[in-house]
GROMACS .gro file of C-alpha atoms in nm:
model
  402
    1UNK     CA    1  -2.174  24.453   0.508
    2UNK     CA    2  -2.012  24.768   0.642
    3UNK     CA    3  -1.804  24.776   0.917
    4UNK     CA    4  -2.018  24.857   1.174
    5UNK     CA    5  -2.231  24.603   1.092
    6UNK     CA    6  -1.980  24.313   1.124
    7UNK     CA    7  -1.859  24.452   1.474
    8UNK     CA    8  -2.206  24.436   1.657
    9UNK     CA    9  -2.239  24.109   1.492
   10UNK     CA   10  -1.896  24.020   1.677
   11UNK     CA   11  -2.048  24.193   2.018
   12UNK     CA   12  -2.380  24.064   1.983
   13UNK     CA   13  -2.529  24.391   1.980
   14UNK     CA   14  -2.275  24.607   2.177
   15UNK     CA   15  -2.295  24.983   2.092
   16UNK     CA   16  -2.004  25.064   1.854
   17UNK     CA   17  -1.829  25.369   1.880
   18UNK     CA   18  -1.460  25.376   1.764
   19UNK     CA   19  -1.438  25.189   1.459
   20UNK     CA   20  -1.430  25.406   1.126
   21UNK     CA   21  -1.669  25.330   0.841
   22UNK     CA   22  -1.298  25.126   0.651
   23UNK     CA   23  -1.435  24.761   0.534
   24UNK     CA   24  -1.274  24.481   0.748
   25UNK     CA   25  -1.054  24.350   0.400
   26UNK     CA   26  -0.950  24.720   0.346
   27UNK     CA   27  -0.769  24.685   0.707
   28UNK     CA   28  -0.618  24.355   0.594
   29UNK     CA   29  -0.498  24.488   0.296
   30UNK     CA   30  -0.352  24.743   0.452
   31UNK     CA   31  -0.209  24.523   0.775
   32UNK     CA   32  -0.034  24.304   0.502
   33UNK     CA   33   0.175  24.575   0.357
   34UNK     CA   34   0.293  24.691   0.671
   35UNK     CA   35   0.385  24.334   0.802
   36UNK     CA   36   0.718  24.407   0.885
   37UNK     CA   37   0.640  24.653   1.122
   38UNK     CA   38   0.294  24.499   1.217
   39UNK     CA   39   0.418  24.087   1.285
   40UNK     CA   40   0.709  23.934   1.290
   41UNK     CA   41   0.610  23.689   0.991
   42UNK     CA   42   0.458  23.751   0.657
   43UNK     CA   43   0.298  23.379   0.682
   44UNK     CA   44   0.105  23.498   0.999
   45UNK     CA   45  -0.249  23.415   0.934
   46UNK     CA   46  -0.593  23.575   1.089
   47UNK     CA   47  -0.822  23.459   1.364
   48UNK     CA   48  -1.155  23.558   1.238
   49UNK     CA   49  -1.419  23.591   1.446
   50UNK     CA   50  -1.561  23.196   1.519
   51UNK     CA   51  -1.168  23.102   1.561
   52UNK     CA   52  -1.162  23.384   1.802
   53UNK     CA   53  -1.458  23.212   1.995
   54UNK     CA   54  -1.289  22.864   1.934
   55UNK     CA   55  -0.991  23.003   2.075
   56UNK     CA   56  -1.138  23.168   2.377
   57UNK     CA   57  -1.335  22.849   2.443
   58UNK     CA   58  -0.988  22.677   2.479
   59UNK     CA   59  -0.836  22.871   2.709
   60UNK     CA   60  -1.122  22.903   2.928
   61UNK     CA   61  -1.124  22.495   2.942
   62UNK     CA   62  -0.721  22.480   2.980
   63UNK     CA   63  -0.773  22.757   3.294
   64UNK     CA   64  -1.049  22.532   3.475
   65UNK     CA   65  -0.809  22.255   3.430
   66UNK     CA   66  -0.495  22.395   3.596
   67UNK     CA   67  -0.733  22.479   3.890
   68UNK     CA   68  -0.961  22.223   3.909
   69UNK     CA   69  -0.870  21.966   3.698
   70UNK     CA   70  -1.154  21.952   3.453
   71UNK     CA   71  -1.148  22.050   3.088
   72UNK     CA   72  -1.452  22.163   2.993
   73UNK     CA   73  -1.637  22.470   3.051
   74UNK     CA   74  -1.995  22.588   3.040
   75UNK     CA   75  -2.121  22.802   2.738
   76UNK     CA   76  -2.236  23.028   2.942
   77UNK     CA   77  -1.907  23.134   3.070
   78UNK     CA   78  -1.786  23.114   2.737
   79UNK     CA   79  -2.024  23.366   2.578
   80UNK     CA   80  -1.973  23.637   2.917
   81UNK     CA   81  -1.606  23.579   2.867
   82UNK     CA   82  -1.635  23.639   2.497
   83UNK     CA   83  -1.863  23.983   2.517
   84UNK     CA   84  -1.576  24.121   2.797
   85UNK     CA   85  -1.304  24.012   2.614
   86UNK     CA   86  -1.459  24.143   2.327
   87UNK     CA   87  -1.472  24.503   2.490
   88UNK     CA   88  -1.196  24.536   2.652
   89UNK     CA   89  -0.985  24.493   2.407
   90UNK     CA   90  -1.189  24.744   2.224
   91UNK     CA   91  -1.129  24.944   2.472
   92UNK     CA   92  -1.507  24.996   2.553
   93UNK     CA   93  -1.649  25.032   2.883
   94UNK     CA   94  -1.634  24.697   3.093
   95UNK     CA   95  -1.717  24.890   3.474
   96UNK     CA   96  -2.071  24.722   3.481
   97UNK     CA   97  -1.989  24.399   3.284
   98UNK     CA   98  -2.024  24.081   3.436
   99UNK     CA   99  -1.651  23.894   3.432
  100UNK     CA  100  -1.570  23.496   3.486
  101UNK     CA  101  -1.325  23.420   3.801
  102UNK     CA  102  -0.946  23.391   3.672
  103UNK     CA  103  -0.991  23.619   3.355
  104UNK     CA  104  -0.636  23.748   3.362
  105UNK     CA  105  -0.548  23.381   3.347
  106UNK     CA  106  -0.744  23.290   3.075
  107UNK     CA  107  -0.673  23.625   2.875
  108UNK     CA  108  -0.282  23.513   2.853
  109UNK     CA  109  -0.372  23.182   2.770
  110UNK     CA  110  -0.573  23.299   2.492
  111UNK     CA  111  -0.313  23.550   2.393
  112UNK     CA  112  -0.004  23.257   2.417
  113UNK     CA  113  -0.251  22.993   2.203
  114UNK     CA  114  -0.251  23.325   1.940
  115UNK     CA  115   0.114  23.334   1.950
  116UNK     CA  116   0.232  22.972   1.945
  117UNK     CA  117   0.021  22.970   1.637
  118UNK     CA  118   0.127  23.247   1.485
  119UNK     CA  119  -0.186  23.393   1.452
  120UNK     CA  120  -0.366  23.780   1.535
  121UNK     CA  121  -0.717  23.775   1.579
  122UNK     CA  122  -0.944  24.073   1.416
  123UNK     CA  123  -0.939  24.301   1.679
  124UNK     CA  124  -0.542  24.347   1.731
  125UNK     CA  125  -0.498  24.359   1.349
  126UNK     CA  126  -0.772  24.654   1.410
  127UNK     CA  127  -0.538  24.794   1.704
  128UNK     CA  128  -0.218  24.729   1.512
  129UNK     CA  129  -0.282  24.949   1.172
  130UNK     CA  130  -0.590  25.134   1.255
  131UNK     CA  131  -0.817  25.077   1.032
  132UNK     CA  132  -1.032  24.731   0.956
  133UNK     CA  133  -1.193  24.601   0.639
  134UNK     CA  134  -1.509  24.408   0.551
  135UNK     CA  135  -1.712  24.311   0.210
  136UNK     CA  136  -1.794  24.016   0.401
  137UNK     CA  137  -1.956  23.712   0.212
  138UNK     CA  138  -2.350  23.633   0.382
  139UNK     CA  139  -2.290  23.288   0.482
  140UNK     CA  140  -2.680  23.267   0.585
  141UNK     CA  141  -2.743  23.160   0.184
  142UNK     CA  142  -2.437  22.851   0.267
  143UNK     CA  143  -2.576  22.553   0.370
  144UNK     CA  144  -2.439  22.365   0.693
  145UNK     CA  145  -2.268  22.111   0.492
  146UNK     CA  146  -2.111  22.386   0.211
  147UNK     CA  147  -2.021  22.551   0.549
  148UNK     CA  148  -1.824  22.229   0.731
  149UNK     CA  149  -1.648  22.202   0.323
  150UNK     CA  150  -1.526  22.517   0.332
  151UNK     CA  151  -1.416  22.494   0.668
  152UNK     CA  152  -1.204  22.166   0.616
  153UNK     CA  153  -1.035  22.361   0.285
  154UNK     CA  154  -0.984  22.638   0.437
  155UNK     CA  155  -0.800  22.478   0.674
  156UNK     CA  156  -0.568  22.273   0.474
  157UNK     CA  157  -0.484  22.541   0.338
  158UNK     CA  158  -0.446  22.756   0.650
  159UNK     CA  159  -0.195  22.493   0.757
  160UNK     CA  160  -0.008  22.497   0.435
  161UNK     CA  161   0.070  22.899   0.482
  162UNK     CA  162   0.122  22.819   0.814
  163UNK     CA  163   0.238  22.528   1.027
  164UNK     CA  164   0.217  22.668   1.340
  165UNK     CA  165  -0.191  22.712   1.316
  166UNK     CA  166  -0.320  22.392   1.578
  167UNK     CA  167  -0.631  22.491   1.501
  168UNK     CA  168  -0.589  22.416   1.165
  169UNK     CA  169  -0.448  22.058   1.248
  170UNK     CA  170  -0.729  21.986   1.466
  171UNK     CA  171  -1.017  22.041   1.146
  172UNK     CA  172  -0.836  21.876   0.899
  173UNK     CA  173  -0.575  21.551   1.065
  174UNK     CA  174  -0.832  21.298   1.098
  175UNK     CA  175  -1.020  21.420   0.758
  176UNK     CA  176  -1.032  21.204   0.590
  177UNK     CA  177  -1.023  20.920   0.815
  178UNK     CA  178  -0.641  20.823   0.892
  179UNK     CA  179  -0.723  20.655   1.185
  180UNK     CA  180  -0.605  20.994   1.368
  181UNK     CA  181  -0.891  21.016   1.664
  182UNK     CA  182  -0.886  21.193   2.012
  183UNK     CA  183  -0.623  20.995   2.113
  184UNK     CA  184  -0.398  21.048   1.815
  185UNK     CA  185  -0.434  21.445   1.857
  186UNK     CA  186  -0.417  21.354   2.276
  187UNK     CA  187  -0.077  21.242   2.199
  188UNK     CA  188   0.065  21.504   1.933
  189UNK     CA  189  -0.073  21.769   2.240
  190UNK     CA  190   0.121  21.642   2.483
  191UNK     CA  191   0.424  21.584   2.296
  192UNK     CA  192   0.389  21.977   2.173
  193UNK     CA  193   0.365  22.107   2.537
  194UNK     CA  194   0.655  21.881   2.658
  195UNK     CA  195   0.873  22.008   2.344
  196UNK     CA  196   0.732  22.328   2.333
  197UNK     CA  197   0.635  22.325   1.900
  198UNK     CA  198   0.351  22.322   1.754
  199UNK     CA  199   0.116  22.049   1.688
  200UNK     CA  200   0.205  21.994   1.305
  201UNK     CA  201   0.617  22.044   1.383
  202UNK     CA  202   0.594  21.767   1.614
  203UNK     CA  203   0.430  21.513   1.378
  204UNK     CA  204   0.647  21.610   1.125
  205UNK     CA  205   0.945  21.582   1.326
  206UNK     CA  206   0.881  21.264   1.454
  207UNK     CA  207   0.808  21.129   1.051
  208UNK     CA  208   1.116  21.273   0.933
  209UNK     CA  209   1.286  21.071   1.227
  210UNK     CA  210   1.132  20.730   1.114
  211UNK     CA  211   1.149  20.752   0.782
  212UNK     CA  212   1.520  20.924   0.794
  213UNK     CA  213   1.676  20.898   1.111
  214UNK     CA  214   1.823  20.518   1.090
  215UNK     CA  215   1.814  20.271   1.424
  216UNK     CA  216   2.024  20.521   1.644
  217UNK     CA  217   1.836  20.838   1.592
  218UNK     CA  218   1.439  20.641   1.571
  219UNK     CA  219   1.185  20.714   1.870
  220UNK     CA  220   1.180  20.445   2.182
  221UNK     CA  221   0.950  20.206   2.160
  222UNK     CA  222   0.789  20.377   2.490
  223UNK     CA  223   0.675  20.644   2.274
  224UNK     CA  224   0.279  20.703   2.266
  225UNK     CA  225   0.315  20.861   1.907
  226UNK     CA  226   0.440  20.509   1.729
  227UNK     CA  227   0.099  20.349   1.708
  228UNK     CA  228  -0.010  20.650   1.483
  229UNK     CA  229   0.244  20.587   1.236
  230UNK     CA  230   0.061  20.499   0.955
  231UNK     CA  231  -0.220  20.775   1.044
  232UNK     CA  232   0.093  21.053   1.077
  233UNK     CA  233   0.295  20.892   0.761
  234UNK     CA  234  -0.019  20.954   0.558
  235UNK     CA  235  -0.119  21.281   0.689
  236UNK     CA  236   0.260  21.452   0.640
  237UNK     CA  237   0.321  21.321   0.319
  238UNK     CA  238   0.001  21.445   0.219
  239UNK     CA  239   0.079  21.796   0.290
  240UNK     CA  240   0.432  21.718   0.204
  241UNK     CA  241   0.318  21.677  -0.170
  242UNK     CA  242   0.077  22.031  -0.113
  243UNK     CA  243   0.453  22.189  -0.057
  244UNK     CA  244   0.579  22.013  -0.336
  245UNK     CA  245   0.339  22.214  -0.530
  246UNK     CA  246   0.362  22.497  -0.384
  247UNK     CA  247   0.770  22.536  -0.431
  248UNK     CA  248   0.789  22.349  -0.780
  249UNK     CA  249   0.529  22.518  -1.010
  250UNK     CA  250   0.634  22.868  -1.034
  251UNK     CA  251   0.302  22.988  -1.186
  252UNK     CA  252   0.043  23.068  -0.911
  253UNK     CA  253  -0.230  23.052  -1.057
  254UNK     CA  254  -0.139  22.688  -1.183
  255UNK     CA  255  -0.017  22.623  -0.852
  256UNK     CA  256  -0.332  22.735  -0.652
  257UNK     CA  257  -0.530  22.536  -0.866
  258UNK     CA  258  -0.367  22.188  -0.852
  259UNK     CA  259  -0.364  22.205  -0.474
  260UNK     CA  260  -0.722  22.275  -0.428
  261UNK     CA  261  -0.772  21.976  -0.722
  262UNK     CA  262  -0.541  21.790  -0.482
  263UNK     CA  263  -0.708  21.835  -0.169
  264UNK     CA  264  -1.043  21.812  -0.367
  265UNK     CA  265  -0.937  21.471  -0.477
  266UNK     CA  266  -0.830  21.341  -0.131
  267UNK     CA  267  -1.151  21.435   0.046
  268UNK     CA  268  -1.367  21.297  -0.222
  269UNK     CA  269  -1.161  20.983  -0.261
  270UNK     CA  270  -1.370  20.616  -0.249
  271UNK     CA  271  -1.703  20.854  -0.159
  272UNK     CA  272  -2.027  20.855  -0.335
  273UNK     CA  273  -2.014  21.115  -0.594
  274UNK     CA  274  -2.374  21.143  -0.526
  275UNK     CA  275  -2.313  21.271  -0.195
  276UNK     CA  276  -2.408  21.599  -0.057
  277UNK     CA  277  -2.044  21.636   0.132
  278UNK     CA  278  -1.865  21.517  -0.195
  279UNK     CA  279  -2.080  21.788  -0.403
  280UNK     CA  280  -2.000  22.002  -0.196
  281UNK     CA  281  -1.630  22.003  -0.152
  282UNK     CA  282  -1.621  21.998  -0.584
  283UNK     CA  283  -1.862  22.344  -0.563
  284UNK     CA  284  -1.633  22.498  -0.324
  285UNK     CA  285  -1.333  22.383  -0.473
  286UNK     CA  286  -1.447  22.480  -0.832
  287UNK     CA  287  -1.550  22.869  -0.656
  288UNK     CA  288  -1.197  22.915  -0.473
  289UNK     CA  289  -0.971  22.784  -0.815
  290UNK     CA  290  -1.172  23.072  -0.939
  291UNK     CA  291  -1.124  23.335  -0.681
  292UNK     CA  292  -0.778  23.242  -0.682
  293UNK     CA  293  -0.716  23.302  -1.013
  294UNK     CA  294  -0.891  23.674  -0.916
  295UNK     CA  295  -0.657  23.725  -0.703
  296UNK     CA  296  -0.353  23.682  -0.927
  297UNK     CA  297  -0.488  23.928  -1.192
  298UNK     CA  298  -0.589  24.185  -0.948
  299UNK     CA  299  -0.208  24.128  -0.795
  300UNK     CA  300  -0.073  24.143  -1.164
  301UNK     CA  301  -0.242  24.474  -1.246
  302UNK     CA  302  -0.149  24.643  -0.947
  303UNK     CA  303   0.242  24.518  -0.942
  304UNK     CA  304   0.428  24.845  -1.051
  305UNK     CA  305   0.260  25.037  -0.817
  306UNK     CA  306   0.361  24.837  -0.553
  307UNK     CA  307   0.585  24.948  -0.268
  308UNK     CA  308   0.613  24.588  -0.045
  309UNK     CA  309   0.715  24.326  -0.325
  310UNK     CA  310   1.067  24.171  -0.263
  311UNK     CA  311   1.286  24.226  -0.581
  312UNK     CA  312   1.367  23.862  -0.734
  313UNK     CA  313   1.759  24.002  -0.703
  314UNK     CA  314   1.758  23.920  -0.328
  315UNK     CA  315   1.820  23.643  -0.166
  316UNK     CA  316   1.626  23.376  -0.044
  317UNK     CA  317   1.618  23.461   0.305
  318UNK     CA  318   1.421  23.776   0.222
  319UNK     CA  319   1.184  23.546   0.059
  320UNK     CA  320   0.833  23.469   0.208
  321UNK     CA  321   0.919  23.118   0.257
  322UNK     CA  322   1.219  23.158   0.475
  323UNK     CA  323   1.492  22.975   0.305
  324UNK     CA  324   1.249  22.725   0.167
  325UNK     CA  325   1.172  22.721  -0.219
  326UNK     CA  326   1.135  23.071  -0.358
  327UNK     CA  327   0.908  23.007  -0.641
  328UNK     CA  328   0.616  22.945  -0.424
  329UNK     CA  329   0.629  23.323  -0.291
  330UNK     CA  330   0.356  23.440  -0.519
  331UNK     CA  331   0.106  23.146  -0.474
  332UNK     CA  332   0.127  23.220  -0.134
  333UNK     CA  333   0.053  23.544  -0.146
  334UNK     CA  334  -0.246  23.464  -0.332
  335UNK     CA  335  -0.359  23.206  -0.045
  336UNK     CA  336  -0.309  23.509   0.210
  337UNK     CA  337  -0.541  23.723   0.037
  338UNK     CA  338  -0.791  23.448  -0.008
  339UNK     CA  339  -0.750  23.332   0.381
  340UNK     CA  340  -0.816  23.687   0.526
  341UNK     CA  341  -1.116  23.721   0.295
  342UNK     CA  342  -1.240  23.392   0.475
  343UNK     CA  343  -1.121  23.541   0.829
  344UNK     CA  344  -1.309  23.895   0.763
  345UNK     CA  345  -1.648  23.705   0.720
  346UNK     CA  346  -1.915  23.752   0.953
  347UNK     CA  347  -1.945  23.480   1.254
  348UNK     CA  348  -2.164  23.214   1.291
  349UNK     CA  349  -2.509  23.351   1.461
  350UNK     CA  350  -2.578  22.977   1.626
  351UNK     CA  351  -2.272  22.991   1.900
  352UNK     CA  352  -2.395  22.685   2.083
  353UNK     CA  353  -2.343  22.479   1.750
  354UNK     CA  354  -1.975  22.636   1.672
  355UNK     CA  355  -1.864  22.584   2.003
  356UNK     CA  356  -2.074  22.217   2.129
  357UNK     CA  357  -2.084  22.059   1.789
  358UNK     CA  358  -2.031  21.694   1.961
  359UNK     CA  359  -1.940  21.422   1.732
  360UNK     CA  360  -2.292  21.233   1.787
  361UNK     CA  361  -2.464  21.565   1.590
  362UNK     CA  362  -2.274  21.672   1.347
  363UNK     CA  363  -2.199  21.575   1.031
  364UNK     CA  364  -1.971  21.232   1.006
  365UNK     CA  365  -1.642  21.441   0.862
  366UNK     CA  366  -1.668  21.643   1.146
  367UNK     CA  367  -1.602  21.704   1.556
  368UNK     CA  368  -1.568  21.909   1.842
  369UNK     CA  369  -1.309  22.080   1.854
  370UNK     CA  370  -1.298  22.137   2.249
  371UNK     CA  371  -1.339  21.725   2.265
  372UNK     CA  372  -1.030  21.671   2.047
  373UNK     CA  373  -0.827  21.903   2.323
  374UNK     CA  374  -0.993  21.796   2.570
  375UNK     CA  375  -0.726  21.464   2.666
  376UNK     CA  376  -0.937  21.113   2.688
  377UNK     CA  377  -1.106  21.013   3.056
  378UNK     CA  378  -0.828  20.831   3.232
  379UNK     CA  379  -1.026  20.500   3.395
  380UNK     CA  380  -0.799  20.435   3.727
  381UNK     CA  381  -0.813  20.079   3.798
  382UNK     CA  382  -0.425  20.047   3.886
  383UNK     CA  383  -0.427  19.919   4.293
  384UNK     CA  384  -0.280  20.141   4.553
  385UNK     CA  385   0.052  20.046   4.667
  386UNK     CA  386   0.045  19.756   4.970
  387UNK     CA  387   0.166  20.038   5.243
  388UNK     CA  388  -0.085  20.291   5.115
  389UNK     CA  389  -0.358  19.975   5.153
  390UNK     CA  390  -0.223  19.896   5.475
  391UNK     CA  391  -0.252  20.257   5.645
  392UNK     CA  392  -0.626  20.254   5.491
  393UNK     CA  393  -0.695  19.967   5.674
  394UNK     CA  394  -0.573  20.059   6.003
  395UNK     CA  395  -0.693  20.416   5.978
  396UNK     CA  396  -1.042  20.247   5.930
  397UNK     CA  397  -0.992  20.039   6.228
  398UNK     CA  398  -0.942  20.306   6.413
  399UNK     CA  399  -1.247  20.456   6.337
  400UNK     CA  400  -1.433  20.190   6.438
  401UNK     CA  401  -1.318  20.175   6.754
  402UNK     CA  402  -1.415  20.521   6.825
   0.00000   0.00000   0.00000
């Protein structure tokens, strides 16, 4: 698929007229060995074009909160908000377009949700280094439940380049079950607003203080996050071992193979083998060991000529992990490259079913991802306060009277 081709995929038929005939992975590429100048973190991951939508959705529910209290908004809105946002960033002619009320609002939303998660969607990778890449995989041969299995890995490992992705959290804590519903990821929300981290920091945070912190240091009992323990426990230490991993096998394509076996294993765990979800988390499992390993060689044969690779002499800091264990650099490297392949493929045609997938239609190890932000309906049965009862009363009297 050229380039062209992916972008009036993205506009839903919007004439294209400034992007260059450059494949969407060639601009990737090219975007990751600039990073320095381009991010401000070589574990910054890409929004591809459904989290893009996902994203946008989001926002658009978060602004109709903060003025009318509701999260939720129509898909209607969403898909005119997506086809402006869509050209204006792409600097295309918007005079004539159609725009929802509070766009300006919604736009910095969707631009802080980006940045809290440490992500860059397509289009200002595109803007950033000029020049976008695509040999985008046809996912219209995928079947819906290959689809939802790639999706889940993906996202695990998404998470496991980088922490700060919610989005990421919100596919993959409650999968499988941990007992983590809405109102598990209703509480990790809040608690990320009020402390101003990310989803994933938060849980971990509040882990590391149970498990390590002693009596003085341990969460009040007040706190709406202690009757997820066991859910939270289960889901860090999980991805605690995927670090383990990642930092203690020094070999990536080893590496990159035992955590996809790993996650494989987990998913699949007390499931019919005979099932189609099961088969299909082994088939894509089996296909991205492979592409992994791909990766590596194509990274191995190219390593002289390369001008971005950090000489093992430094120090750690200068290390893509940040102070944490330097072995795991090259492993995730490799995840990078297979993570922006994933982000450069084409979007999902059916928007209605990315966006409104509720729980009752999908497929069991899925859900909505605008009903997991969305918090849980508050039922107010608490009684007014006696003066507040009183004044009612007499105001009603009054009333009468009249």
């Amino acid at each position: 698929m050229t380039l062209n081709s992916w972008c009036l995929l993205l506009l839903d038929g919007a004439i294209m007229a400034v992007f260059n005939q450059k494949s969407v992975l060639d601009m990737i590429k090219e975007f990751r060995k600039n990073w320095r100048a381009l991010c401000n973190s070589e574990r910054t991951t890409l929004c591809g074009a459904d989290s893009m939508l996902l994203a946008l959705q989001l926002s658009m529910a978060e602004n109709n909160k903060q003025h009318s209290g509701e999260f939720t908004v129509s898909l209607s809105d969403v898909l005119l908000t997506w086809k402006y946002l869509l050209h204006e960033k792409l600097n295309l002619p918007v005079e004539n377009m159609d725009v929802t009320d509070h766009y300006e609002d919604v736009r910095k939303i969707y631009d802080d949700f980006l940045k809290n998660s440490n992500m860059l969607d397509l289009i200002d990778v595109y803007q950033k280094c000029r020049a976008l890449t695509s040999n985008c995989e046809n996912y219209n041969t995928i079947s819906p439940v290959q689809l939802l299995a790639r999706k889940i890995i993906f996202s695990y490992l998404n998470l496991l380049v980088n922490s700060k992705n919610d989005l990421a959290v919100a596919y993959i804590l409650n999968i499988p079950d941990r007992g983590l519903g809405r109102e598990a990821f209703t509480d990790l929300k809040h608690a990320a607003r009020e402390k101003q981290m990310s989803i994933f920091l938060v849980a971990t945070s509040f882990i590391r203080t149970i498990e390590l912190g002693g009596k003085g240091y341990a969460p009040p009992p007040s706190d709406p996050l202690r009757t997820h323990v066991k859910g939270l426990s289960n889901f860090i230490n999980f991805i605690d071992k995927l670090d383990e991993i990642l930092g203690e096998i020094p070999n990536p394509s080893i590496a990159g193979g035992q955590i996809l076996s790993v996650i494989k294993m987990q998913l699949i765990k007390g499931q019919n083998s005979r099932d189609p979800f099961c088969k299909a988390i082994e088939e894509v499992a089996q296909d991205l060991d492979l592409r992994i390993k791909s990766i590596i060689n194509s990274q191995e044969g190219v390593v002289a000529l390369s001008t971005t690779d950090i000489s093992p002499a430094r120090p750690k800091s200068h290390a893509i992990n940040h102070g944490t264990a330097y072995c795991g650099r090259d492993t995730v490297k490799a995840l990078l490259v297979l993570l922006d392949e994933e982000a450069a493929n084409a979007p999902t045609k059916n928007k209605a079913e990315l966006l409104y997938d509720e729980e009752n239609t999908i497929h069991r190890h899925g859900t909505s991802i605008l009903t997991l932000f969305r918090s849980p309906t508050q039922v107010n049965n608490s009684i007014k306060p006696l003066r507040e009862r009183i004044c009612m009363s007499m105001q009603e009297k009054k009333i009468k009277r009249v």
